[in-house]
Tab-separated table of C-alpha atoms and ligand atoms in Angstrom:
chain	number	residue	atom	x	y	z
O	16	MET	CA	-4.499	0.941	29.514
O	17	ILE	CA	-3.424	2.489	26.123
O	18	LYS	CA	-6.521	4.743	25.081
O	19	PHE	CA	-6.715	6.734	21.580
O	20	PRO	CA	-8.864	9.889	20.906
O	21	GLN	CA	-12.436	9.798	20.535
O	22	GLY	CA	-13.539	8.983	16.825
O	23	PHE	CA	-10.139	7.131	16.229
O	24	LEU	CA	-11.043	4.652	13.353
O	25	TYR	CA	-9.966	0.886	13.658
O	26	GLY	CA	-9.950	-1.178	10.467
O	27	SER	CA	-8.170	-3.201	8.009
O	28	ALA	CA	-6.959	-2.895	4.211
O	29	THR	CA	-7.241	-4.776	1.022
O	30	SER	CA	-6.905	-4.307	-2.552
O	31	ALA	CA	-8.847	-5.574	-5.603
O	32	ALA	CA	-6.492	-7.949	-7.143
O	33	GLN	CA	-5.403	-9.621	-3.874
O	34	SER	CA	-9.114	-10.077	-2.530
O	35	GLU	CA	-11.885	-9.962	-5.264
O	36	GLY	CA	-11.107	-13.177	-7.573
O	37	ALA	CA	-13.016	-13.424	-10.575
O	38	ALA	CA	-10.130	-12.358	-12.469
O	39	ASN	CA	-11.472	-13.663	-15.813
O	40	LEU	CA	-15.620	-12.823	-15.222
O	41	ASP	CA	-18.227	-10.540	-16.073
O	42	GLY	CA	-15.936	-8.480	-18.654
O	43	LYS	CA	-12.918	-7.713	-16.595
O	44	SER	CA	-9.629	-7.918	-18.984
O	45	GLU	CA	-6.355	-8.709	-17.818
O	46	ASN	CA	-3.980	-6.967	-15.640
O	47	THR	CA	-0.309	-7.253	-15.502
O	48	TRP	CA	-0.702	-10.150	-12.849
O	49	ASP	CA	-3.057	-12.388	-14.765
O	50	PHE	CA	-0.943	-11.889	-17.816
O	51	TRP	CA	2.399	-12.632	-16.048
O	52	TYR	CA	0.608	-15.565	-14.232
O	53	LYS	CA	-0.345	-17.033	-17.682
O	54	GLU	CA	3.032	-16.433	-18.945
O	55	ASP	CA	5.248	-17.523	-16.059
O	56	PRO	CA	3.226	-19.543	-13.229
O	57	TYR	CA	6.552	-20.694	-11.722
O	58	LYS	CA	7.442	-17.127	-10.566
O	59	PHE	CA	4.161	-17.486	-7.954
O	60	HIS	CA	4.488	-19.428	-4.579
O	61	ASN	CA	2.814	-22.914	-4.951
O	62	LEU	CA	1.847	-21.970	-8.783
O	63	ILE	CA	-1.220	-19.880	-7.208
O	64	GLY	CA	-2.445	-17.291	-9.287
O	65	PRO	CA	-4.612	-14.136	-9.065
O	66	GLU	CA	-7.618	-15.817	-10.791
O	67	LYS	CA	-9.652	-16.813	-7.531
O	68	THR	CA	-7.871	-15.252	-4.553
O	69	THR	CA	-10.074	-14.432	-1.787
O	70	ASP	CA	-13.174	-14.302	-3.936
O	71	ILE	CA	-14.918	-11.333	-2.238
O	72	TYR	CA	-16.483	-10.843	-5.426
O	73	HIS	CA	-18.890	-13.757	-4.845
O	74	ASN	CA	-18.867	-13.240	-0.874
O	75	TYR	CA	-19.201	-9.795	-0.257
O	76	GLU	CA	-22.263	-9.889	1.566
O	77	LYS	CA	-21.407	-12.272	3.983
O	78	ASP	CA	-18.095	-10.712	4.328
O	79	VAL	CA	-19.101	-7.479	5.263
O	80	GLU	CA	-20.781	-9.374	8.224
O	81	LEU	CA	-17.461	-10.407	9.235
O	82	LEU	CA	-16.181	-6.793	9.155
O	83	GLU	CA	-18.460	-5.919	11.729
O	84	LYS	CA	-17.690	-8.828	13.565
O	85	THR	CA	-14.086	-8.049	13.689
O	86	GLY	CA	-14.898	-4.343	15.116
O	87	HIS	CA	-14.122	-2.484	12.075
O	88	SER	CA	-15.176	1.092	11.970
O	89	VAL	CA	-12.991	1.715	8.732
O	90	PHE	CA	-12.193	-0.320	5.507
O	91	ARG	CA	-9.847	0.137	2.565
O	92	THR	CA	-9.771	-1.516	-0.772
O	93	SER	CA	-9.048	-0.445	-4.259
O	94	ILE	CA	-11.068	-0.592	-7.589
O	95	GLY	CA	-9.818	-2.853	-10.150
O	96	TRP	CA	-9.147	-0.752	-13.410
O	97	SER	CA	-9.310	-3.310	-15.892
O	98	ARG	CA	-12.589	-4.595	-14.391
O	99	LEU	CA	-13.977	-0.998	-14.518
O	100	ILE	CA	-12.592	-0.263	-17.805
O	101	PRO	CA	-11.622	-3.467	-19.608
O	102	ALA	CA	-10.433	-1.848	-23.049
O	103	MET	CA	-8.311	1.159	-24.555
O	104	ASP	CA	-11.863	2.422	-25.637
O	105	GLY	CA	-12.764	3.853	-22.091
O	106	GLU	CA	-15.978	2.001	-22.091
O	107	VAL	CA	-17.167	1.590	-18.267
O	108	ASN	CA	-18.055	-2.220	-17.729
O	109	PRO	CA	-21.939	-2.172	-16.208
O	110	LYS	CA	-21.353	-5.576	-14.412
O	111	ALA	CA	-18.278	-3.908	-12.513
O	112	VAL	CA	-20.432	-0.722	-11.664
O	113	LYS	CA	-23.133	-3.086	-10.060
O	114	PHE	CA	-20.411	-5.294	-8.242
O	115	TYR	CA	-18.635	-2.047	-6.853
O	116	ARG	CA	-21.975	-0.118	-5.828
O	117	ASP	CA	-23.692	-3.124	-4.178
O	118	TYR	CA	-20.174	-4.121	-2.261
O	119	PHE	CA	-19.687	-0.498	-1.055
O	120	SER	CA	-23.237	0.387	-0.366
O	121	LYS	CA	-23.089	-2.913	2.009
O	122	ILE	CA	-20.358	-1.461	3.865
O	123	LYS	CA	-21.852	1.976	4.174
O	124	GLU	CA	-25.029	0.252	5.636
O	125	LYS	CA	-23.074	-0.961	8.279
O	126	ASN	CA	-21.825	2.445	9.179
O	127	ILE	CA	-18.145	2.034	8.341
O	128	THR	CA	-16.204	4.640	6.958
O	129	LEU	CA	-14.908	3.537	3.455
O	130	TYR	CA	-11.728	4.618	1.689
O	131	ILE	CA	-11.055	3.683	-1.934
O	132	ASN	CA	-7.893	3.467	-3.606
O	133	LEU	CA	-7.405	3.796	-7.354
O	134	PHE	CA	-4.286	1.908	-8.132
O	135	HIS	CA	-2.775	-1.026	-6.396
O	136	PHE	CA	-0.300	-2.281	-8.482
O	137	ASP	CA	-2.708	-3.618	-10.995
O	138	MET	CA	-2.117	-2.121	-14.196
O	139	PRO	CA	-4.542	-3.056	-17.178
O	140	MET	CA	-2.575	-4.915	-19.817
O	141	TYR	CA	-3.614	-2.753	-22.482
O	142	LEU	CA	-1.912	0.087	-20.872
O	143	MET	CA	1.225	-2.052	-19.933
O	144	ASP	CA	1.407	-2.921	-23.808
O	145	ILE	CA	2.087	0.902	-24.309
O	146	GLY	CA	4.751	1.310	-21.747
O	147	GLY	CA	2.591	1.486	-18.408
O	148	TRP	CA	3.698	4.372	-16.219
O	149	THR	CA	6.642	5.098	-18.774
O	150	ASN	CA	4.048	6.506	-21.316
O	151	LYS	CA	2.455	9.792	-20.684
O	152	LYS	CA	-1.032	8.430	-22.391
O	153	THR	CA	-1.200	6.145	-19.235
O	154	VAL	CA	-1.609	9.388	-17.382
O	155	GLU	CA	-4.201	10.447	-19.250
O	156	ALA	CA	-6.107	7.196	-19.206
O	157	TYR	CA	-5.742	7.157	-15.384
O	158	VAL	CA	-7.244	10.670	-14.918
O	159	SER	CA	-9.988	9.472	-17.182
O	160	TYR	CA	-10.722	6.444	-14.951
O	161	ALA	CA	-10.298	8.358	-11.957
O	162	LYS	CA	-13.137	10.760	-12.966
O	163	LYS	CA	-15.214	7.642	-13.810
O	164	CYS	CA	-14.716	6.396	-10.261
O	165	PHE	CA	-15.364	9.885	-8.922
O	166	GLU	CA	-18.682	10.137	-10.903
O	167	LEU	CA	-19.734	6.442	-10.242
O	168	PHE	CA	-19.052	6.103	-6.691
O	169	ASP	CA	-18.354	9.169	-4.797
O	170	ASP	CA	-21.764	9.164	-2.827
O	171	LEU	CA	-20.606	5.862	-1.357
O	172	VAL	CA	-16.979	6.690	-0.390
O	173	ASP	CA	-15.601	8.735	2.661
O	174	GLY	CA	-12.246	9.297	0.982
O	175	TRP	CA	-10.106	8.667	-1.748
O	176	PHE	CA	-6.532	7.698	-2.205
O	177	THR	CA	-4.910	7.740	-5.647
O	178	PHE	CA	-2.174	5.210	-5.302
O	179	ASN	CA	-0.918	2.631	-2.766
O	180	GLU	CA	2.792	2.606	-2.331
O	181	PRO	CA	3.708	3.964	-5.870
O	182	ILE	CA	7.739	3.519	-4.875
O	183	VAL	CA	7.033	0.107	-4.809
O	184	HIS	CA	5.717	-0.282	-8.371
O	185	VAL	CA	8.590	1.800	-9.615
O	186	GLN	CA	11.225	-0.252	-7.831
O	187	CYS	CA	9.568	-3.670	-8.693
O	188	GLN	CA	8.665	-3.115	-12.356
O	189	TYR	CA	12.570	-1.489	-13.347
O	190	MET	CA	14.854	-2.094	-10.562
O	191	SER	CA	14.501	-5.408	-8.815
O	192	GLY	CA	12.299	-7.893	-11.178
O	193	HIS	CA	9.313	-8.459	-8.837
O	194	HIS	CA	6.713	-7.133	-10.677
O	195	TYR	CA	5.821	-7.458	-14.644
O	196	PRO	CA	7.822	-6.126	-16.868
O	197	ALA	CA	10.469	-7.081	-14.526
O	198	GLU	CA	13.228	-4.787	-16.355
O	199	VAL	CA	16.171	-3.334	-15.029
O	200	ASN	CA	16.358	-0.005	-16.634
O	201	PRO	CA	17.175	3.140	-14.281
O	202	GLN	CA	15.611	5.742	-16.996
O	203	LYS	CA	12.490	4.211	-17.070
O	204	ALA	CA	12.310	3.748	-13.234
O	205	ILE	CA	12.432	7.404	-12.949
O	206	GLN	CA	10.281	8.280	-15.627
O	207	CYS	CA	7.889	5.774	-14.282
O	208	ALA	CA	7.984	7.640	-10.779
O	209	PHE	CA	7.472	11.048	-12.336
O	210	TYR	CA	4.412	10.053	-14.359
O	211	THR	CA	2.870	8.287	-11.264
O	212	GLN	CA	3.430	11.742	-9.149
O	213	LEU	CA	1.819	13.507	-11.906
O	214	ALA	CA	-0.958	11.049	-12.449
O	215	SER	CA	-1.793	11.343	-8.739
O	216	SER	CA	-1.561	15.251	-8.608
O	217	SER	CA	-3.785	15.307	-12.101
O	218	ALA	CA	-6.326	12.918	-10.513
O	219	ILE	CA	-6.440	15.313	-7.450
O	220	LYS	CA	-6.989	18.240	-9.860
O	221	ALA	CA	-9.726	16.427	-11.498
O	222	TYR	CA	-11.637	15.824	-8.240
O	223	ARG	CA	-11.169	19.398	-7.131
O	224	GLU	CA	-12.565	20.311	-10.584
O	225	MET	CA	-15.984	18.193	-10.153
O	226	ASP	CA	-16.283	19.890	-7.103
O	227	GLY	CA	-15.444	16.688	-4.969
O	228	LYS	CA	-16.164	17.276	-1.269
O	229	LYS	CA	-14.442	14.362	0.408
O	230	LYS	CA	-10.660	14.098	1.441
O	231	ILE	CA	-8.357	12.768	-1.260
O	232	GLY	CA	-5.014	11.435	-0.725
O	233	ILE	CA	-2.165	9.210	-1.397
O	234	ILE	CA	-0.853	6.134	0.561
O	235	LEU	CA	2.917	5.762	0.779
O	236	ASN	CA	5.234	3.120	2.532
O	237	LEU	CA	7.411	5.171	4.978
O	238	THR	CA	10.470	3.102	5.922
O	239	PRO	CA	12.767	5.371	7.960
O	240	SER	CA	16.183	4.935	7.186
O	241	TYR	CA	18.494	4.696	10.338
O	242	PRO	CA	22.195	4.839	9.940
O	243	ARG	CA	24.559	1.958	11.069
O	244	SER	CA	26.338	4.898	13.213
O	245	ASP	CA	26.881	8.395	13.723
O	246	ASN	CA	29.958	8.638	11.465
O	247	VAL	CA	29.458	10.921	8.621
O	248	GLY	CA	29.287	8.749	5.711
O	249	ASP	CA	26.479	6.484	7.256
O	250	LEU	CA	24.626	9.742	8.152
O	251	LYS	CA	24.804	10.885	4.574
O	252	ALA	CA	23.823	7.580	3.497
O	253	ALA	CA	20.677	7.765	5.703
O	254	GLU	CA	19.903	10.881	4.421
O	255	ILE	CA	20.200	10.152	0.591
O	256	SER	CA	18.155	6.499	1.513
O	257	GLU	CA	15.415	8.899	2.929
O	258	LEU	CA	15.497	11.046	-0.399
O	259	PHE	CA	14.872	8.082	-2.434
O	260	ASN	CA	12.658	6.049	-0.599
O	261	THR	CA	10.295	8.701	1.363
O	262	ALA	CA	10.920	12.207	0.092
O	263	SER	CA	10.585	11.143	-3.532
O	264	PHE	CA	6.641	10.618	-3.323
O	265	LEU	CA	5.938	12.507	0.229
O	266	ASP	CA	7.426	15.752	-0.675
O	267	PRO	CA	5.893	16.398	-4.087
O	268	SER	CA	2.242	15.097	-2.746
O	269	VAL	CA	2.352	17.010	0.371
O	270	LYS	CA	4.497	20.003	-0.462
O	271	GLY	CA	3.968	20.321	-3.990
O	272	TYR	CA	7.689	19.916	-5.286
O	273	TYR	CA	10.498	17.456	-4.926
O	274	PRO	CA	13.614	17.966	-2.696
O	275	LYS	CA	16.568	19.920	-4.496
O	276	GLU	CA	18.848	17.641	-3.416
O	277	LEU	CA	16.913	14.254	-5.033
O	278	VAL	CA	16.564	16.195	-8.252
O	279	ASP	CA	20.480	17.230	-8.057
O	280	ILE	CA	21.423	13.411	-7.897
O	281	ILE	CA	19.239	12.493	-10.717
O	282	ALA	CA	20.478	15.230	-12.730
O	283	ASN	CA	23.935	14.323	-12.020
O	284	GLU	CA	23.479	10.906	-13.145
O	285	ASP	CA	21.830	12.320	-16.202
O	286	LEU	CA	18.525	10.546	-15.558
O	287	LEU	CA	16.082	13.328	-15.194
O	288	PRO	CA	12.632	12.438	-16.786
O	289	GLU	CA	10.827	14.004	-19.478
O	290	TYR	CA	8.518	16.742	-18.178
O	291	THR	CA	6.991	19.997	-18.734
O	292	ASP	CA	6.617	23.248	-16.803
O	293	GLN	CA	2.829	22.406	-16.955
O	294	ASP	CA	3.531	18.832	-15.167
O	295	LEU	CA	5.445	20.666	-12.520
O	296	GLN	CA	2.499	23.267	-12.242
O	297	ILE	CA	0.026	20.475	-11.671
O	298	ILE	CA	2.228	18.918	-8.878
O	299	LYS	CA	2.627	22.314	-7.192
O	300	GLU	CA	-1.098	23.039	-7.190
O	301	ASN	CA	-2.460	19.868	-6.017
O	302	THR	CA	-1.496	18.448	-2.929
O	303	ILE	CA	-3.285	15.930	-0.715
O	304	ASP	CA	-5.931	16.605	2.106
O	305	PHE	CA	-4.520	13.654	4.008
O	306	LEU	CA	-1.780	10.833	3.905
O	307	GLY	CA	-2.185	6.896	4.133
O	308	VAL	CA	1.028	5.402	5.745
O	309	ASN	CA	1.704	1.879	5.334
O	310	TYR	CA	4.626	0.439	7.773
O	311	TYR	CA	6.006	-3.058	8.347
O	312	GLN	CA	10.086	-2.699	8.326
O	313	PRO	CA	12.521	0.300	8.735
O	314	LEU	CA	15.561	0.487	6.754
O	315	ARG	CA	18.828	0.163	8.102
O	316	VAL	CA	21.727	1.796	6.175
O	317	MET	CA	25.385	2.535	5.756
O	318	GLU	CA	27.924	4.174	3.435
O	319	ASN	CA	28.795	2.415	0.097
O	320	PRO	CA	32.509	1.996	0.850
O	321	TYR	CA	33.234	0.796	-2.709
O	322	LEU	CA	33.883	2.690	-5.722
O	323	TYR	CA	31.507	2.711	-8.830
O	324	LYS	CA	33.085	2.198	-12.160
O	325	ASP	CA	32.565	5.110	-14.432
O	326	ASN	CA	30.087	3.501	-16.693
O	327	ALA	CA	28.411	1.517	-14.180
O	328	MET	CA	24.426	1.525	-14.298
O	329	PHE	CA	22.941	3.929	-11.777
O	330	SER	CA	21.593	2.428	-8.868
O	331	PRO	CA	20.549	4.168	-5.460
O	332	GLY	CA	23.074	1.696	-3.952
O	333	LYS	CA	25.903	3.956	-5.254
O	334	TYR	CA	24.803	6.156	-2.307
O	335	TYR	CA	23.769	3.870	0.284
O	336	MET	CA	23.758	0.229	0.995
O	337	GLY	CA	21.783	-1.945	3.083
O	338	TYR	CA	22.965	-2.550	7.146
O	339	ASP	CA	22.411	-6.034	8.250
O	340	MET	CA	22.027	-5.050	12.034
O	341	PRO	CA	23.269	-7.764	14.193
O	342	GLY	CA	20.448	-9.091	16.549
O	343	LYS	CA	17.612	-7.286	14.698
O	344	ARG	CA	14.369	-8.884	15.735
O	345	MET	CA	12.818	-10.670	12.439
O	346	ASN	CA	9.625	-11.727	11.151
O	347	PRO	CA	11.398	-14.828	9.689
O	348	TYR	CA	8.543	-15.954	7.584
O	349	ARG	CA	8.674	-12.652	5.357
O	350	GLY	CA	12.206	-11.819	6.249
O	351	TRP	CA	11.133	-8.238	7.629
O	352	GLU	CA	12.643	-6.632	10.690
O	353	ILE	CA	10.269	-5.781	13.311
O	354	TYR	CA	10.647	-2.381	14.945
O	355	PRO	CA	7.553	-0.915	16.299
O	356	LYS	CA	9.175	2.632	17.362
O	357	ALA	CA	9.456	3.739	13.632
O	358	LEU	CA	6.052	4.171	13.888
O	359	TYR	CA	6.509	6.982	16.418
O	360	ASP	CA	9.448	8.273	14.032
O	361	ILE	CA	7.024	8.604	11.348
O	362	ALA	CA	4.697	10.392	13.010
O	363	ILE	CA	7.110	12.846	14.699
O	364	ASN	CA	8.641	13.302	11.303
O	365	ILE	CA	5.106	14.092	9.604
O	366	ARG	CA	4.143	16.349	12.480
O	367	ASP	CA	7.502	18.478	12.509
O	368	ASN	CA	8.402	18.179	8.871
O	369	TYR	CA	5.116	17.964	6.624
O	370	GLY	CA	2.776	20.384	8.552
O	371	ASN	CA	1.151	17.743	10.912
O	372	ILE	CA	-0.985	16.908	8.056
O	373	GLU	CA	-3.929	14.532	8.554
O	374	TRP	CA	-2.917	11.130	8.527
O	375	LEU	CA	-3.795	7.481	9.464
O	376	VAL	CA	-1.903	4.003	9.239
O	377	THR	CA	-3.562	2.477	6.461
O	378	GLU	CA	-1.373	-0.969	6.678
O	379	ASN	CA	0.368	-2.631	9.341
O	380	GLY	CA	0.808	-6.231	9.896
O	381	MET	CA	2.547	-9.347	10.248
O	382	GLY	CA	2.692	-12.495	7.530
O	383	VAL	CA	3.215	-15.724	9.145
O	384	GLU	CA	3.500	-19.060	7.449
O	385	ASP	CA	1.494	-22.381	8.424
O	386	GLU	CA	-1.032	-20.736	10.677
O	387	GLU	CA	-2.325	-24.256	10.925
O	388	ARG	CA	0.144	-25.217	13.688
O	389	PHE	CA	-1.517	-22.458	15.894
O	390	ARG	CA	-5.021	-23.970	15.620
O	391	LYS	CA	-6.790	-24.917	19.321
O	392	ASP	CA	-10.225	-25.683	19.598
O	393	GLY	CA	-10.679	-24.909	16.086
O	394	GLN	CA	-9.315	-21.428	16.117
O	395	ILE	CA	-6.046	-19.933	14.952
O	396	GLN	CA	-4.511	-18.694	18.041
O	397	ASP	CA	-2.188	-15.777	16.604
O	398	ASP	CA	-0.966	-14.376	19.482
O	399	TYR	CA	2.168	-13.138	18.029
O	400	ARG	CA	0.041	-10.828	15.803
O	401	ILE	CA	-1.849	-9.438	18.924
O	402	GLU	CA	1.598	-8.554	20.423
O	403	PHE	CA	2.851	-7.160	17.191
O	404	PHE	CA	-0.390	-4.649	16.805
O	405	LYS	CA	-0.152	-3.870	20.529
O	406	GLU	CA	3.359	-3.000	20.256
O	407	HIS	CA	2.686	-0.627	17.223
O	408	LEU	CA	-0.235	0.837	18.835
O	409	TYR	CA	1.673	1.773	21.791
O	410	TRP	CA	4.258	3.764	19.948
O	411	LEU	CA	1.475	5.209	17.815
O	412	SER	CA	-0.371	6.371	21.120
O	413	LYS	CA	2.643	7.922	22.338
O	414	ALA	CA	3.346	10.014	19.158
O	415	ILE	CA	-0.569	10.964	19.297
O	416	GLU	CA	-0.115	12.379	23.019
O	417	GLU	CA	2.705	14.048	21.540
O	418	GLY	CA	0.660	16.083	18.729
O	419	ALA	CA	0.654	13.563	15.960
O	420	ASN	CA	-2.182	14.234	13.998
O	421	CYS	CA	-2.905	10.332	13.183
O	422	LYS	CA	-6.639	9.733	12.654
O	423	GLY	CA	-6.864	5.636	12.565
O	424	TYR	CA	-5.218	2.441	12.556
O	425	GLN	CA	-5.872	-0.344	9.625
O	426	VAL	CA	-4.126	-3.492	9.710
O	427	TRP	CA	-2.950	-5.664	6.794
O	428	THR	CA	-5.291	-7.329	6.475
O	429	PHE	CA	-9.161	-8.408	6.792
O	430	ILE	CA	-9.608	-11.917	5.485
O	431	ASP	CA	-5.973	-13.896	4.349
O	432	CYS	CA	-5.381	-12.635	0.988
O	433	TRP	CA	-3.309	-13.415	-2.080
O	434	SER	CA	0.140	-11.743	-2.160
O	435	TRP	CA	2.419	-10.440	-5.199
O	436	LEU	CA	4.355	-13.678	-6.095
O	437	ASN	CA	3.928	-15.361	-2.186
O	438	ALA	CA	0.380	-16.145	-2.755
O	439	TYR	CA	-0.598	-17.492	0.109
O	440	LYS	CA	2.640	-18.317	1.863
O	441	ASN	CA	2.408	-15.907	4.473
O	442	ARG	CA	-0.964	-15.103	6.134
O	443	TYR	CA	-1.785	-11.687	7.287
O	444	GLY	CA	-5.642	-11.882	8.012
O	445	LEU	CA	-7.852	-11.150	11.145
O	446	VAL	CA	-9.882	-13.724	9.527
O	447	GLU	CA	-8.643	-17.275	8.192
O	448	LEU	CA	-9.506	-18.333	4.845
O	449	ASP	CA	-9.682	-21.919	3.969
O	450	LEU	CA	-8.113	-22.195	0.623
O	451	LYS	CA	-10.128	-25.650	-0.097
O	452	THR	CA	-13.355	-24.734	0.839
O	453	GLY	CA	-13.135	-20.708	0.979
O	454	GLU	CA	-14.580	-20.956	4.493
O	455	ARG	CA	-13.907	-17.926	6.465
O	456	LYS	CA	-13.376	-18.467	10.440
O	457	ILE	CA	-12.075	-15.263	12.782
O	458	LYS	CA	-8.845	-15.699	14.338
O	459	LYS	CA	-7.916	-14.867	18.036
O	460	SER	CA	-6.490	-11.549	16.620
O	461	GLY	CA	-9.830	-10.807	14.840
O	462	GLU	CA	-11.458	-11.011	18.408
O	463	TRP	CA	-9.007	-9.035	20.188
O	464	PHE	CA	-9.412	-6.376	17.251
O	465	TYR	CA	-13.255	-6.490	17.961
O	466	GLU	CA	-12.374	-5.560	21.675
O	467	LEU	CA	-9.942	-3.021	20.741
O	468	ARG	CA	-12.725	-1.069	18.728
O	469	LYS	CA	-15.118	-1.430	21.476
O	470	ASN	CA	-12.821	-0.102	24.309
O	471	ASN	CA	-11.237	2.321	22.020
O	472	GLY	CA	-7.754	0.988	23.604
O	473	PHE	CA	-6.170	-1.899	25.316
O	474	GLU	CA	-4.492	-3.351	28.249
O	475	LEU	CA	-0.935	-3.530	28.011
E	507	BGP	C1	2.277	-4.023	1.058
E	507	BGP	C2	0.964	-3.802	-0.165
E	507	BGP	C3	0.423	-4.855	0.233
E	507	BGP	C4	0.519	-6.558	0.814
E	507	BGP	C5	1.516	-6.045	2.098
E	507	BGP	C6	2.239	-7.205	2.458
E	507	BGP	O1	3.340	-3.732	0.569
E	507	BGP	O2	0.537	-2.745	-0.212
E	507	BGP	O3	-0.532	-5.183	-0.984
E	507	BGP	O4	0.784	-7.384	0.066
E	507	BGP	O5	2.714	-5.186	1.218
E	507	BGP	O6	3.457	-7.913	1.742
E	507	BGP	P1	3.507	-9.156	0.948
E	507	BGP	O7	2.343	-9.431	0.531
E	507	BGP	O8	4.533	-8.867	0.023
E	507	BGP	O9	3.798	-10.053	2.109
């Protein structure tokens, strides 16, 4: 039997844009996803856009019952910025306030710990039009928005997160083309990363100035970089990959400053962002209380053996390359490696190098295509998902036994939800969503999760 400490939290996470639906209703304005879908629907799997998604907006009363039935003691979602504040004038949308207050109150009535995240990849279009995170005005707008959220909802919230996986919107907007505006522009990527960090630290500052009493933190996707071999080039590649992919947000968020090695690389590339001493002071003085960790897959890296042309565009790929390790275990639907031990390595890294700060797993899960083929007696028998959870929980429990300060485990996700570009291709939920009827049905993993929480552990 694998057991967890008393009070350990069990639950799931979702985000506003992926679960609420009602994208064009009740005063909400467009975010980048609504806009992009309108402009280029072919980017989206089966041409399904964000306007409807799981439709929690119209179903939250019943959905909260399902949180209980699947054993949740903690839940995380986000606030849709363009729903709460639909225009540049900063006016609050009263219908959004009513929705969020009702939804959150229902969750609290069930005695479920509620964590609210302020930004999950869904930039209001009116701010994207002025350059999004590459423009400092967006940082100011974000701080006003964050303050409004603290004023309006703090009494219902048990903990705040400023951002979800900020490195993802940096890479996807300005390096890889997966998020709007899908530009390839390293200078903008670095400015976007810096202003995102400044926004996070500034929101924390604002919360403390308002005398906020709840915990406030950031959610990072920590993807340990494993070197191909022990050769010096591969080890160096893994070190630099860690700087870009982990330390870039973890260090300023937890320690209050950027690693010197990372700053040196960026300076050498002549790509330092615009910043002021006051910005750095804000980052220094406003570190997080607790950390959310999303974990799906590790990174495997090797040295880049090729020479870069003198005038080649900057890419972290200059310093390390992805390594396609033979025999790695894959989730073929998402194309991500499955490596549960990384969760243990993450926990030990936080314990030993980040002051053993309080943290919890805020996302971990397995997206599977065509789950219909696993239906038996009317229910999706997703044993693969249960195995996936068990293996990750095993390594997590081992780390906790060795002193890791992890307080909970949230899976991705509650009810099957819409995914950025992949739409409903891969299903992640504890609860099945029938796309045609909107009906919800608890999967086998949802029942297993209920038992997990009840027993505060599971039989290996
Ligand atoms: C995380 C995001 C989530 C979610 C999840 C699954 O990176 O925080 O929003 O989408 O990944 O990924 P995907 O939906 O791309 O399969």
